[in-house]
């Protein structure tokens, strides 16, 4: 099944007015909510704005006929990551309008500079192909050609297309990324366990830790945990 | 797409939502009657035949109640949370085929609101968004009980979403598609088993995935025995403590709709959805309606199981809930998805008599098992030893309690009607 917008514009290349207006809606929503995330003082409100931002970006993906990416964006970012964020915010009770001072000196300056650098890189990557008239679509090769590879890429369906790319051409980056994420998660667990041992003992969860060994999946972790236990 | 297509789409959408809302009303009544029977009570019996109009009366009451606005709330979020719950509960049903397909003129009309390629992933997406309604409702109420309910529901739904997703993934791999109409079509074939032929429902080859998925579905719907977010013995009412009137009604509706939706998804994935013997009515409106009847019968059977669970099982302890999700369902799900994938690839390789690939596959699976097994092995000897100090007294206490209760209650509890 092709996207709703492809039905609205049979040629599927030149944006129809519906696609244009949907893009405007999604873009305004994404920018507005993104700005609110920075400006809002209430941490939970800011997190909710980020959730709406993720939905706006999912809408943009859907407009580009990347259905799979859109739905994964919702499942992973809105459904898993932001829920965990909210969970922590609620547990720690950082919902009052507190103003945090800089933990690291020069944090703000660095954030602004790095943010600007990222902006330049992204704009360069996105707009680069369009700056030179000969290179509008390197795949199609013709000067002034628009990229019309979408139907070919989605021939077997969007899901199959993404899956094939992910497990053939981009297999190595994909696996490296997942290994990186696993390492990060394990590292967080190790660090969290070391620091939390003394002051968490009065929580009911800690009693369970005493009676049964924690079910860490990896050997190093159990070793690290056992060192701590008297 | 001309005007008639749009009209047809609108008609199917309205029919779908009407069916779901009506069955929600029927389910609320049915649950009260069935649980009453299970507990030797009578249940609602005043309004309409067998009390069937009780739900209508309750709904009307809820919507005309005074809308109380607690003091410590976060206004915007407090008002948005029930709406999120209700909207998400309604949106989830969009991808489920609830009847057959029929042809009018040149148009083929399916009794399904939306049949995207991502299909059942939509359900996963919506169920992950459904967390927000409850979580935010709990947080914005500004009450400790509500907050605890919200936090509990977040942890529970995230944990069981994994099992839910793995159950789905096994079916995706098995049928080779995410699209709900194709999953149903794959199951509507007949398998010849000598004298009889049986429908090729996924529940037979995918039994572990079915069990996994259904347990996770009960937990996702936050129904007993997994209804900790609203454990009234501990949290007053859980996340909805501070809600009243129409907003409470929306939470209420979302909860009961989740039961129907989860039953419908289970039926679609594992029991062939609306497929069944059509007696030569394929493609006609009567055939499509017959498909709807099959679908409704299957879904109602699962809805009964939900009620049955509520009438039978006590609520889990929180640590048991997490243990079940992370230590049992998640490993079982991972292993089963791996096994399903291996079987699918092996079938493919065998069909092409690709001996090398088959050997490699078997070797890979064996290596994976050898690598993974020690992880399970370490846990096993540790667990009984660890359980002893903490859990040993509990059975004794329970038997004591049961004995006391048995001594003090008469042999037969009779109810006079």
Coordinates of C-alpha atoms in Angstrom, one line a residue:
Chain A
X1 CA 0.0 0.0 0.0
X2 CA 1.3 3.4 -0.9
X3 CA 1.0 6.3 1.4
X4 CA -2.0 8.5 1.7
X5 CA -0.1 11.3 0.1
X6 CA 1.0 9.3 -2.9
X7 CA -2.7 8.7 -3.6
X8 CA -3.3 12.4 -3.4
X9 CA -0.5 13.0 -5.9
X10 CA -0.4 10.3 -8.5
X11 CA 3.0 11.2 -9.9
X12 CA 4.4 10.9 -6.4
X13 CA 7.3 13.2 -7.2
X14 CA 6.2 16.8 -7.1
X15 CA 4.6 17.6 -3.8
X16 CA 0.9 18.1 -4.0
X17 CA -0.8 20.8 -2.0
X18 CA -1.9 18.3 0.6
X19 CA 1.7 17.2 1.1
X20 CA 2.9 20.7 1.3
X21 CA 0.4 21.7 3.9
X22 CA 1.0 18.6 6.0
X23 CA 4.7 19.4 5.8
X24 CA 4.1 22.9 7.0
X25 CA 2.0 21.6 9.9
X26 CA 4.6 19.0 10.9
X27 CA 7.5 21.5 10.5
X28 CA 5.8 24.2 12.6
X29 CA 4.9 21.6 15.2
X30 CA 8.4 20.2 15.3
X31 CA 10.0 23.6 15.6
X32 CA 7.6 25.0 18.1
X33 CA 7.7 22.0 20.4
X34 CA 11.5 21.8 20.0
X35 CA 11.7 25.4 21.1
X36 CA 9.4 24.8 24.0
X37 CA 11.6 21.9 25.2
X38 CA 14.4 24.4 25.7
X39 CA 12.3 27.2 27.1
X40 CA 9.8 25.5 29.4
X41 CA 10.9 25.5 33.0
X42 CA 8.8 22.5 34.2
X43 CA 10.8 19.4 33.4
X44 CA 7.8 17.2 32.8
X45 CA 6.2 19.7 30.5
X46 CA 9.4 20.0 28.5
X47 CA 9.6 16.2 28.2
X48 CA 6.0 16.1 26.9
X49 CA 6.8 18.7 24.3
X50 CA 9.7 16.5 23.2
X51 CA 7.1 13.7 22.8
X52 CA 5.0 15.8 20.6
X53 CA 8.1 16.8 18.7
X54 CA 8.8 13.1 18.1
X55 CA 5.3 12.7 16.7
X56 CA 5.8 15.6 14.4
X57 CA 9.0 14.1 13.1
X58 CA 7.2 10.7 12.7
X59 CA 4.7 12.6 10.6
X60 CA 7.5 14.0 8.4
X61 CA 8.8 10.4 7.9
X62 CA 5.3 9.3 6.9
X63 CA 5.1 12.2 4.4
X64 CA 8.3 10.8 2.8
X65 CA 6.6 7.4 2.5
X66 CA 8.9 5.9 5.1
X67 CA 6.1 4.3 7.0
X68 CA 8.4 1.9 8.9
X69 CA 10.7 4.6 10.1
X70 CA 7.7 6.6 11.2
X71 CA 6.2 3.9 13.3
X72 CA 9.6 2.9 14.7
X73 CA 10.1 6.5 15.7
X74 CA 6.9 6.4 17.7
X75 CA 7.6 3.0 19.3
X76 CA 11.3 3.6 20.2
X77 CA 11.4 7.3 21.0
X78 CA 7.9 8.2 22.1
X79 CA 7.0 4.8 23.5
X80 CA 10.2 3.7 25.2
X81 CA 12.8 6.3 25.7
X82 CA 10.6 9.3 26.7
X83 CA 8.5 7.1 28.9
X84 CA 11.7 6.2 30.8
X85 CA 12.6 9.8 31.0
X86 CA 9.2 10.7 32.5
X87 CA 9.5 7.7 34.8
X88 CA 12.8 9.1 36.2
X89 CA 11.5 12.6 36.4
X90 CA 8.5 11.5 38.3
X91 CA 10.4 9.2 40.7
X92 CA 12.9 12.0 41.4
X93 CA 10.2 14.6 41.6
X94 CA 11.9 17.2 39.5
X95 CA 8.6 18.6 38.5
X96 CA 8.9 21.8 40.4
X97 CA 10.1 24.8 38.6
X98 CA 13.7 24.7 39.6
X99 CA 16.4 26.4 37.8
X100 CA 19.6 24.4 37.6
X101 CA 22.9 26.1 37.7
X102 CA 25.7 25.0 35.5
X103 CA 27.2 21.8 36.8
X104 CA 30.1 21.9 34.5
X105 CA 31.8 25.3 33.9
X106 CA 31.3 26.7 30.5
X107 CA 28.5 24.2 29.8
X108 CA 26.2 26.7 28.2
X109 CA 28.8 28.2 25.9
X110 CA 30.0 24.8 24.9
X111 CA 26.4 23.7 24.2
X112 CA 25.7 26.7 22.0
X113 CA 28.9 26.3 20.1
X114 CA 28.5 22.5 19.6
X115 CA 24.8 23.0 18.7
X116 CA 25.8 25.5 16.0
X117 CA 28.4 23.2 14.7
X118 CA 25.9 20.3 14.5
X119 CA 23.5 22.6 12.7
X120 CA 26.1 23.5 10.1
X121 CA 27.0 19.8 9.5
X122 CA 23.3 18.8 9.2
X123 CA 22.5 21.7 6.9
X124 CA 25.5 20.9 4.8
X125 CA 24.7 17.2 4.6
X126 CA 21.0 17.9 3.7
X127 CA 21.4 20.8 1.4
X128 CA 24.8 19.9 -0.1
X129 CA 23.6 17.8 -3.0
X130 CA 21.3 20.7 -4.1
X131 CA 24.0 23.4 -4.0
X132 CA 25.7 22.2 -7.2
X133 CA 23.4 22.1 -10.2
X134 CA 25.1 19.0 -11.6
X135 CA 24.7 17.0 -8.4
X136 CA 21.0 17.3 -7.6
X137 CA 20.5 13.6 -7.7
X138 CA 23.8 11.6 -7.9
X139 CA 21.8 8.4 -8.3
X140 CA 19.9 9.5 -11.3
X141 CA 22.9 11.3 -12.6
X142 CA 21.2 13.9 -14.8
X143 CA 21.6 17.6 -14.3
X144 CA 18.5 19.0 -12.7
X145 CA 16.9 15.6 -12.3
X146 CA 14.9 15.1 -9.2
X147 CA 15.5 12.0 -7.2
X148 CA 12.8 9.5 -8.3
X149 CA 14.2 6.4 -6.7
X150 CA 11.4 6.1 -4.2
X151 CA 9.2 3.7 -6.0
X152 CA 12.1 1.4 -6.9
X153 CA 13.3 1.5 -3.3
X154 CA 9.8 0.7 -2.0
X155 CA 9.1 -2.0 -4.7
X156 CA 9.0 -4.9 -2.3
X157 CA 7.4 -2.8 0.4
X158 CA 8.9 -0.3 2.7
X159 CA 9.6 -2.7 5.5
X160 CA 11.4 -5.2 3.3
X161 CA 13.5 -2.4 1.8
X162 CA 14.6 -1.1 5.1
X163 CA 15.3 -4.6 6.4
X164 CA 17.4 -5.5 3.3
X165 CA 19.5 -2.3 3.6
X166 CA 20.0 -2.8 7.3
X167 CA 21.1 -6.4 7.0
X168 CA 23.3 -6.1 3.9
X169 CA 24.8 -2.8 3.1
X170 CA 24.7 -1.3 6.5
X171 CA 25.2 -4.5 8.5
X172 CA 28.5 -3.5 10.0
X173 CA 27.4 0.0 11.3
X174 CA 24.1 -1.5 12.5
X175 CA 25.9 -4.2 14.6
X176 CA 28.5 -1.7 15.9
X177 CA 25.7 0.6 17.0
X178 CA 23.9 -2.1 18.8
X179 CA 27.1 -3.2 20.5
X180 CA 27.7 0.4 21.5
X181 CA 24.2 0.6 23.1
X182 CA 24.7 -2.7 25.0
X183 CA 28.1 -1.5 26.3
X184 CA 26.5 1.8 27.4
X185 CA 23.7 0.0 29.2
X186 CA 26.1 -2.4 31.0
X187 CA 28.3 0.5 31.9
X188 CA 25.4 2.4 33.4
X189 CA 24.4 -0.6 35.4
X190 CA 27.9 -1.1 36.8
X191 CA 28.3 2.6 37.7
X192 CA 24.8 2.8 39.2
X193 CA 25.4 -0.3 41.3
X194 CA 28.6 0.9 42.8
X195 CA 27.3 4.3 43.8
X196 CA 23.9 3.2 45.0
X197 CA 24.9 0.5 47.4
X198 CA 25.0 2.5 50.6
X199 CA 22.0 4.8 50.4
X200 CA 19.4 2.6 48.8
X201 CA 19.3 0.0 51.5
X202 CA 16.1 1.3 53.1
X203 CA 14.1 0.9 49.9
X204 CA 12.1 -2.4 49.6
X205 CA 13.9 -3.2 46.4
X206 CA 17.1 -3.5 48.2
X207 CA 15.8 -6.3 50.3
X208 CA 15.2 -8.4 47.3
X209 CA 18.8 -7.8 46.3
X210 CA 20.0 -9.3 49.5
X211 CA 17.9 -12.4 49.3
X212 CA 18.6 -13.3 45.7
X213 CA 21.5 -12.5 43.4
X214 CA 20.9 -9.9 40.8
X215 CA 20.2 -11.4 37.4
X216 CA 22.9 -9.7 35.5
X217 CA 23.3 -11.2 32.0
X218 CA 27.1 -10.8 31.7
X219 CA 29.9 -12.4 33.7
X220 CA 31.9 -9.2 34.3
X221 CA 28.8 -7.6 35.9
X222 CA 28.3 -10.3 38.4
X223 CA 32.0 -10.1 39.3
X224 CA 31.7 -6.4 39.8
X225 CA 28.6 -6.8 41.9
X226 CA 30.1 -9.5 44.1
X227 CA 33.1 -7.3 45.0
X228 CA 30.7 -4.9 46.6
X229 CA 28.9 -7.4 48.8
X230 CA 30.5 -8.0 52.2
Chain B
X1 CA -10.2 8.3 -5.1
X2 CA -13.6 9.9 -5.8
X3 CA -16.5 10.7 -3.6
X4 CA -17.9 7.2 -3.5
X5 CA -14.5 5.8 -2.2
X6 CA -14.5 8.4 0.5
X7 CA -18.0 7.6 1.5
X8 CA -17.2 3.9 1.7
X9 CA -14.2 4.7 3.8
X10 CA -16.2 6.8 6.1
X11 CA -18.9 4.1 6.4
X12 CA -16.3 1.4 7.3
X13 CA -14.7 3.7 9.9
X14 CA -18.1 4.5 11.5
X15 CA -19.1 0.8 11.4
X16 CA -15.8 -0.2 13.0
X17 CA -16.0 2.3 15.8
X18 CA -19.7 1.6 16.4
X19 CA -18.9 -2.1 16.7
X20 CA -16.1 -1.5 19.2
X21 CA -18.1 1.0 21.3
X22 CA -21.1 -1.3 21.4
X23 CA -19.1 -4.3 22.3
X24 CA -17.4 -2.2 25.1
X25 CA -20.8 -1.5 26.6
X26 CA -21.8 -5.2 26.2
X27 CA -18.5 -6.3 27.8
X28 CA -18.8 -4.0 30.8
X29 CA -22.3 -5.5 31.5
X30 CA -21.1 -9.1 30.7
X31 CA -18.1 -8.8 32.9
X32 CA -20.3 -7.7 35.9
X33 CA -22.8 -10.5 35.3
X34 CA -20.1 -13.2 34.8
X35 CA -18.0 -12.1 37.8
X36 CA -21.2 -12.0 39.9
X37 CA -22.0 -15.6 38.9
X38 CA -18.5 -16.7 39.8
X39 CA -18.8 -15.0 43.2
X40 CA -22.3 -16.3 43.9
X41 CA -23.9 -12.9 43.4
X42 CA -26.5 -11.8 41.0
X43 CA -25.0 -8.7 39.4
X44 CA -26.9 -5.9 37.7
X45 CA -30.4 -7.1 36.9
X46 CA -32.7 -4.1 37.2
X47 CA -32.4 -2.1 34.0
X48 CA -33.6 -3.7 30.8
X49 CA -33.5 -7.5 30.1
X50 CA -30.9 -9.1 32.4
X51 CA -29.8 -5.6 33.4
X52 CA -28.3 -5.0 30.0
X53 CA -29.0 -1.3 30.1
X54 CA -27.0 -0.9 33.3
X55 CA -23.9 0.3 31.3
X56 CA -26.0 3.0 29.6
X57 CA -27.3 4.2 32.9
X58 CA -23.8 4.2 34.5
X59 CA -22.4 6.0 31.5
X60 CA -25.1 8.7 31.7
X61 CA -24.5 9.0 35.4
X62 CA -20.7 9.5 34.9
X63 CA -21.1 12.1 32.2
X64 CA -23.6 14.2 34.3
X65 CA -21.7 14.0 37.5
X66 CA -20.1 17.1 38.9
X67 CA -16.7 17.6 37.4
X68 CA -14.4 17.9 40.5
X69 CA -11.2 19.8 40.0
X70 CA -8.7 18.8 42.7
X71 CA -6.4 21.5 44.2
X72 CA -2.9 20.2 43.4
X73 CA -3.3 19.3 39.8
X74 CA -1.3 20.3 36.8
X75 CA -4.3 21.6 34.8
X76 CA -3.3 21.0 31.1
X77 CA -1.9 17.6 31.7
X78 CA -4.7 16.6 34.0
X79 CA -7.3 17.3 31.3
X80 CA -5.2 15.8 28.5
X81 CA -4.4 12.5 30.1
X82 CA -7.9 10.9 29.9
X83 CA -8.3 12.1 26.4
X84 CA -5.0 10.5 25.4
X85 CA -6.1 7.2 26.9
X86 CA -9.4 7.2 25.1
X87 CA -8.1 8.4 21.8
X88 CA -5.3 5.8 21.8
X89 CA -7.7 3.0 22.8
X90 CA -9.9 4.0 19.8
X91 CA -7.0 4.4 17.3
X92 CA -5.5 0.9 18.1
X93 CA -8.4 -0.9 16.4
X94 CA -7.9 0.7 13.1
X95 CA -5.6 -2.0 11.7
X96 CA -7.6 -5.0 12.8
X97 CA -9.8 -6.7 10.2
X98 CA -13.2 -7.3 11.8
X99 CA -15.0 -8.9 8.9
X100 CA -14.6 -10.4 5.5
X101 CA -14.1 -8.7 2.1
X102 CA -17.0 -8.2 -0.3
X103 CA -17.3 -6.8 -3.8
X104 CA -19.8 -4.2 -4.9
X105 CA -19.5 -3.4 -8.6
X106 CA -15.8 -3.0 -9.3
X107 CA -14.9 -2.0 -5.7
X108 CA -13.6 -4.5 -3.2
X109 CA -14.5 -3.4 0.3
X110 CA -12.8 -4.8 3.3
X111 CA -14.2 -4.6 6.7
X112 CA -11.1 -3.1 8.0
X113 CA -10.4 0.6 8.6
X114 CA -6.8 0.8 7.6
X115 CA -4.5 -1.9 6.2
X116 CA -1.0 -0.4 6.1
X117 CA 2.1 -2.3 5.3
X118 CA 3.4 -1.7 8.8
X119 CA 0.2 -3.3 10.0
X120 CA 0.6 -4.8 13.5
X121 CA 3.5 -2.5 14.3
X122 CA 0.8 0.2 14.6
X123 CA -0.6 -1.7 17.5
X124 CA 2.8 -1.8 19.2
X125 CA 3.1 2.0 18.6
X126 CA -0.3 2.7 20.0
X127 CA 0.2 0.5 23.1
X128 CA 3.4 2.3 23.8
X129 CA 1.7 5.6 23.6
X130 CA -1.2 4.3 25.8
X131 CA 1.3 4.4 28.7
X132 CA 1.2 8.2 28.6
X133 CA -2.5 8.5 29.4
X134 CA -2.1 6.6 32.6
X135 CA 1.3 7.9 33.6
X136 CA 0.4 11.5 33.0
X137 CA -3.0 11.0 34.7
X138 CA -1.1 9.7 37.8
X139 CA 1.5 12.5 37.8
X140 CA -0.8 15.5 37.1
X141 CA -3.3 14.6 39.8
X142 CA -0.8 15.8 42.4
X143 CA -1.6 12.9 44.8
X144 CA 0.8 10.3 46.1
X145 CA -1.5 7.4 45.4
X146 CA -2.1 8.5 41.8
X147 CA 1.6 9.1 41.3
X148 CA 2.5 5.6 42.6
X149 CA -0.2 4.1 40.3
X150 CA 1.3 6.0 37.4
X151 CA 4.8 5.0 38.1
X152 CA 3.8 1.4 38.5
X153 CA 1.9 1.4 35.3
X154 CA 4.9 2.9 33.4
X155 CA 7.3 0.2 34.7
X156 CA 4.8 -2.6 34.1
X157 CA 3.8 -1.6 30.6
X158 CA 7.4 -1.1 29.5
X159 CA 8.4 -4.4 30.9
X160 CA 5.6 -6.3 29.2
X161 CA 5.8 -4.5 26.0
X162 CA 9.0 -6.5 25.3
X163 CA 7.2 -9.8 25.7
X164 CA 4.3 -8.4 23.6
X165 CA 6.7 -7.4 20.9
X166 CA 8.5 -10.7 20.9
X167 CA 5.2 -12.6 20.6
X168 CA 4.4 -10.4 17.6
X169 CA 7.8 -10.7 16.1
X170 CA 7.6 -14.5 16.2
X171 CA 4.4 -14.3 14.2
X172 CA 5.9 -11.8 11.8
X173 CA 8.8 -14.1 11.1
X174 CA 6.5 -17.1 10.7
X175 CA 4.1 -15.4 8.3
X176 CA 6.7 -13.3 6.7
X177 CA 4.7 -10.1 6.8
X178 CA 3.5 -7.3 9.2
X179 CA 0.3 -6.6 7.3
X180 CA -2.7 -7.8 9.3
X181 CA -4.8 -8.7 6.2
X182 CA -1.9 -11.0 5.0
X183 CA -1.5 -12.6 8.4
X184 CA -5.2 -13.4 8.3
X185 CA -4.9 -14.7 4.7
X186 CA -2.0 -16.9 5.6
X187 CA -4.2 -18.5 8.3
X188 CA -7.3 -19.0 6.3
X189 CA -5.8 -21.8 4.3
X190 CA -6.8 -25.4 5.2
X191 CA -4.2 -28.0 6.2
X192 CA -5.0 -31.5 5.1
X193 CA -4.3 -34.0 7.9
X194 CA -5.5 -37.2 6.3
X195 CA -9.2 -37.5 6.9
X196 CA -9.9 -34.1 8.2
X197 CA -8.6 -30.7 7.3
X198 CA -7.9 -28.0 9.9
X199 CA -7.5 -24.3 9.5
X200 CA -3.8 -23.3 9.4
X201 CA -4.1 -21.1 12.5
X202 CA -0.9 -19.7 14.0
X203 CA -1.8 -21.0 17.4
X204 CA -0.6 -24.5 16.6
X205 CA 2.9 -23.8 15.3
X206 CA 3.3 -20.7 17.4
X207 CA 1.9 -21.9 20.7
X208 CA 4.7 -20.5 22.8
X209 CA 4.3 -17.2 21.1
X210 CA 0.6 -17.3 21.8
X211 CA 1.0 -18.0 25.5
X212 CA 3.7 -15.3 25.7
X213 CA 1.6 -12.8 23.8
X214 CA -1.6 -13.4 25.7
X215 CA 0.1 -13.1 29.2
X216 CA 1.7 -9.9 28.0
X217 CA -1.6 -8.7 26.6
X218 CA -3.3 -9.2 30.0
X219 CA -0.5 -7.2 31.6
X220 CA -0.7 -4.5 28.9
X221 CA -4.4 -4.1 29.4
X222 CA -3.6 -3.8 33.1
X223 CA -6.3 -6.4 34.0
X224 CA -6.2 -8.7 36.9
X225 CA -4.0 -10.4 38.0
X226 CA -1.7 -7.6 36.6
X227 CA -3.8 -4.6 37.7
X228 CA -1.3 -3.2 40.1
X229 CA -1.5 0.4 38.8
X230 CA -5.0 0.6 40.3
X231 CA -4.6 -1.8 43.1
X232 CA -7.5 -0.5 45.3
X233 CA -6.2 -2.3 48.4
X234 CA -3.0 -0.3 48.3
X235 CA -3.4 2.8 46.2
X236 CA -7.1 3.8 46.8
X237 CA -7.8 3.8 43.1
X238 CA -4.4 4.1 41.6
X239 CA -3.8 6.5 38.8
X240 CA -7.5 7.5 38.5
X241 CA -8.0 8.3 42.2
X242 CA -8.4 12.0 41.6
X243 CA -10.6 11.7 38.5
X244 CA -14.4 11.9 38.4
X245 CA -17.2 12.3 36.0
X246 CA -16.6 12.3 32.3
X247 CA -12.8 12.2 32.7
X248 CA -13.0 9.1 34.8
X249 CA -15.4 7.6 32.2
X250 CA -12.7 8.0 29.6
X251 CA -10.2 6.1 31.6
X252 CA -12.8 3.5 32.3
X253 CA -13.7 3.2 28.6
X254 CA -10.1 3.0 27.6
X255 CA -9.4 0.2 30.1
X256 CA -12.3 -1.9 28.8
X257 CA -11.6 -1.2 25.2
X258 CA -8.1 -2.4 25.8
X259 CA -9.5 -5.8 26.7
X260 CA -11.5 -6.0 23.5
X261 CA -8.6 -4.7 21.4
X262 CA -6.1 -7.2 23.0
X263 CA -8.6 -10.0 22.4
X264 CA -9.1 -8.9 18.8
X265 CA -5.3 -8.8 18.2
X266 CA -4.8 -12.2 19.7
X267 CA -7.6 -13.6 17.4
X268 CA -6.1 -11.8 14.4
X269 CA -2.6 -13.1 15.0
X270 CA -3.2 -16.6 16.2
X271 CA -6.8 -17.7 15.5
X272 CA -7.3 -16.6 11.9
X273 CA -9.2 -13.4 12.5
X274 CA -12.5 -13.3 10.6
X275 CA -11.7 -16.3 8.5
X276 CA -13.8 -19.4 8.6
X277 CA -16.0 -21.6 6.4
X278 CA -18.0 -19.3 4.1
X279 CA -20.3 -21.8 2.4
X280 CA -19.7 -20.3 -1.1
X281 CA -20.5 -16.8 0.1
X282 CA -17.1 -15.4 -0.8
X283 CA -17.1 -11.9 -2.0
X284 CA -20.7 -11.2 -1.1
X285 CA -21.9 -8.9 1.7
X286 CA -23.4 -11.9 3.5
X287 CA -20.0 -13.6 3.4
X288 CA -18.3 -10.5 4.9
X289 CA -20.9 -10.4 7.7
X290 CA -20.3 -14.1 8.3
X291 CA -16.7 -13.3 8.7
X292 CA -17.6 -10.7 11.2
X293 CA -19.7 -13.3 13.1
X294 CA -16.7 -15.7 13.3
X295 CA -14.5 -12.8 14.4
X296 CA -17.0 -11.8 17.1
X297 CA -17.3 -15.3 18.5
X298 CA -13.6 -15.7 18.8
X299 CA -13.1 -12.3 20.3
X300 CA -15.9 -12.9 22.8
X301 CA -14.3 -16.2 23.8
X302 CA -11.1 -14.3 24.7
X303 CA -13.0 -11.6 26.5
X304 CA -14.5 -14.3 28.6
X305 CA -11.0 -15.5 29.5
X306 CA -10.1 -12.0 30.6
X307 CA -13.2 -12.0 32.9
X308 CA -12.4 -15.5 34.1
X309 CA -8.9 -14.5 35.0
X310 CA -10.3 -11.6 37.0
X311 CA -12.7 -13.9 38.8
X312 CA -10.0 -16.5 39.6
X313 CA -6.6 -15.1 40.2
X314 CA -5.4 -12.8 43.0
X315 CA -3.3 -9.8 42.2
X316 CA 0.5 -10.5 41.9
X317 CA 3.1 -9.0 44.1
X318 CA 5.1 -6.3 42.4
X319 CA 8.4 -8.1 42.5
X320 CA 6.7 -11.3 41.2
X321 CA 5.3 -9.2 38.3
X322 CA 8.7 -7.9 37.4
X323 CA 10.3 -11.4 37.7
X324 CA 7.7 -12.9 35.4
X325 CA 8.2 -10.2 32.8
X326 CA 12.0 -10.0 32.8
X327 CA 13.2 -13.4 33.9
X328 CA 10.6 -15.7 32.3
X329 CA 8.7 -14.1 29.5
X330 CA 11.7 -12.1 28.0
X331 CA 14.2 -15.1 27.8
X332 CA 11.4 -17.4 26.5
X333 CA 10.4 -14.9 23.9
X334 CA 14.0 -14.3 22.7
X335 CA 14.7 -18.0 22.5
X336 CA 11.4 -18.6 20.7
X337 CA 11.9 -15.9 18.1
X338 CA 15.4 -17.3 17.4
X339 CA 13.9 -20.8 17.1
X340 CA 11.2 -19.5 14.7
X341 CA 13.7 -17.7 12.6
X342 CA 15.9 -20.8 12.5
X343 CA 12.9 -23.0 11.5
X344 CA 11.8 -20.6 8.7
X345 CA 15.3 -20.4 7.3
X346 CA 15.9 -24.2 7.6
X347 CA 12.6 -24.9 5.7
X348 CA 13.8 -22.6 3.0
X349 CA 17.2 -24.2 2.8
X350 CA 15.7 -27.7 2.9
X351 CA 13.3 -26.8 0.1
X352 CA 16.2 -25.8 -2.1
X353 CA 18.2 -28.8 -0.9
X354 CA 20.9 -26.4 0.2
X355 CA 22.8 -28.8 2.4
X356 CA 25.7 -26.4 3.2
X357 CA 23.3 -23.7 4.4
X358 CA 21.4 -26.2 6.5
X359 CA 24.6 -27.5 8.2
X360 CA 25.7 -23.9 8.9
X361 CA 22.3 -23.1 10.3
X362 CA 22.3 -26.0 12.7
X363 CA 25.8 -25.2 13.8
X364 CA 25.0 -21.6 14.4
X365 CA 21.9 -22.5 16.5
X366 CA 24.0 -25.0 18.5
X367 CA 26.7 -22.4 19.1
X368 CA 24.1 -19.9 20.2
X369 CA 22.6 -22.3 22.6
X370 CA 26.0 -23.2 24.0
X371 CA 26.7 -19.5 24.5
X372 CA 23.4 -18.7 26.1
X373 CA 22.8 -21.7 28.3
X374 CA 25.4 -20.8 31.0
X375 CA 23.5 -17.6 31.6
X376 CA 20.4 -19.6 32.6
X377 CA 22.4 -22.2 34.4
X378 CA 23.9 -19.8 36.9
X379 CA 20.6 -18.6 38.0
X380 CA 19.0 -22.0 38.6
X381 CA 21.1 -23.3 41.5
X382 CA 21.1 -19.9 43.2
X383 CA 17.4 -19.4 43.1
X384 CA 16.1 -22.1 45.5
X385 CA 18.7 -21.2 48.0
X386 CA 17.9 -17.6 47.7
X387 CA 14.2 -18.2 48.0
X388 CA 14.5 -20.1 51.3
X389 CA 15.0 -17.2 53.8
X390 CA 12.5 -14.9 52.1
X391 CA 9.8 -17.1 50.8
X392 CA 9.8 -20.1 53.0
X393 CA 7.4 -18.7 55.7
X394 CA 4.9 -17.6 53.2
X395 CA 3.3 -20.9 52.3
X396 CA 2.9 -21.6 56.1
X397 CA 1.3 -18.3 56.6
X398 CA -1.0 -18.9 53.7
X399 CA -2.0 -22.4 54.9
X400 CA -2.6 -20.9 58.4
X401 CA -4.7 -18.2 56.9
X402 CA -6.7 -20.7 54.8
X403 CA -7.3 -22.9 57.8
X404 CA -8.6 -20.0 59.9
X405 CA -10.8 -18.8 57.0
X406 CA -12.1 -22.4 56.5
X407 CA -12.9 -22.8 60.2
X408 CA -14.8 -19.6 60.4
X409 CA -16.8 -19.8 57.3
X410 CA -19.8 -22.2 57.0
X411 CA -19.5 -25.0 54.6
X412 CA -21.7 -23.6 52.0
X413 CA -22.3 -20.0 51.3
X414 CA -25.9 -19.6 50.0
X415 CA -27.2 -16.5 48.4
X416 CA -30.9 -15.8 48.6
X417 CA -32.2 -14.1 45.5

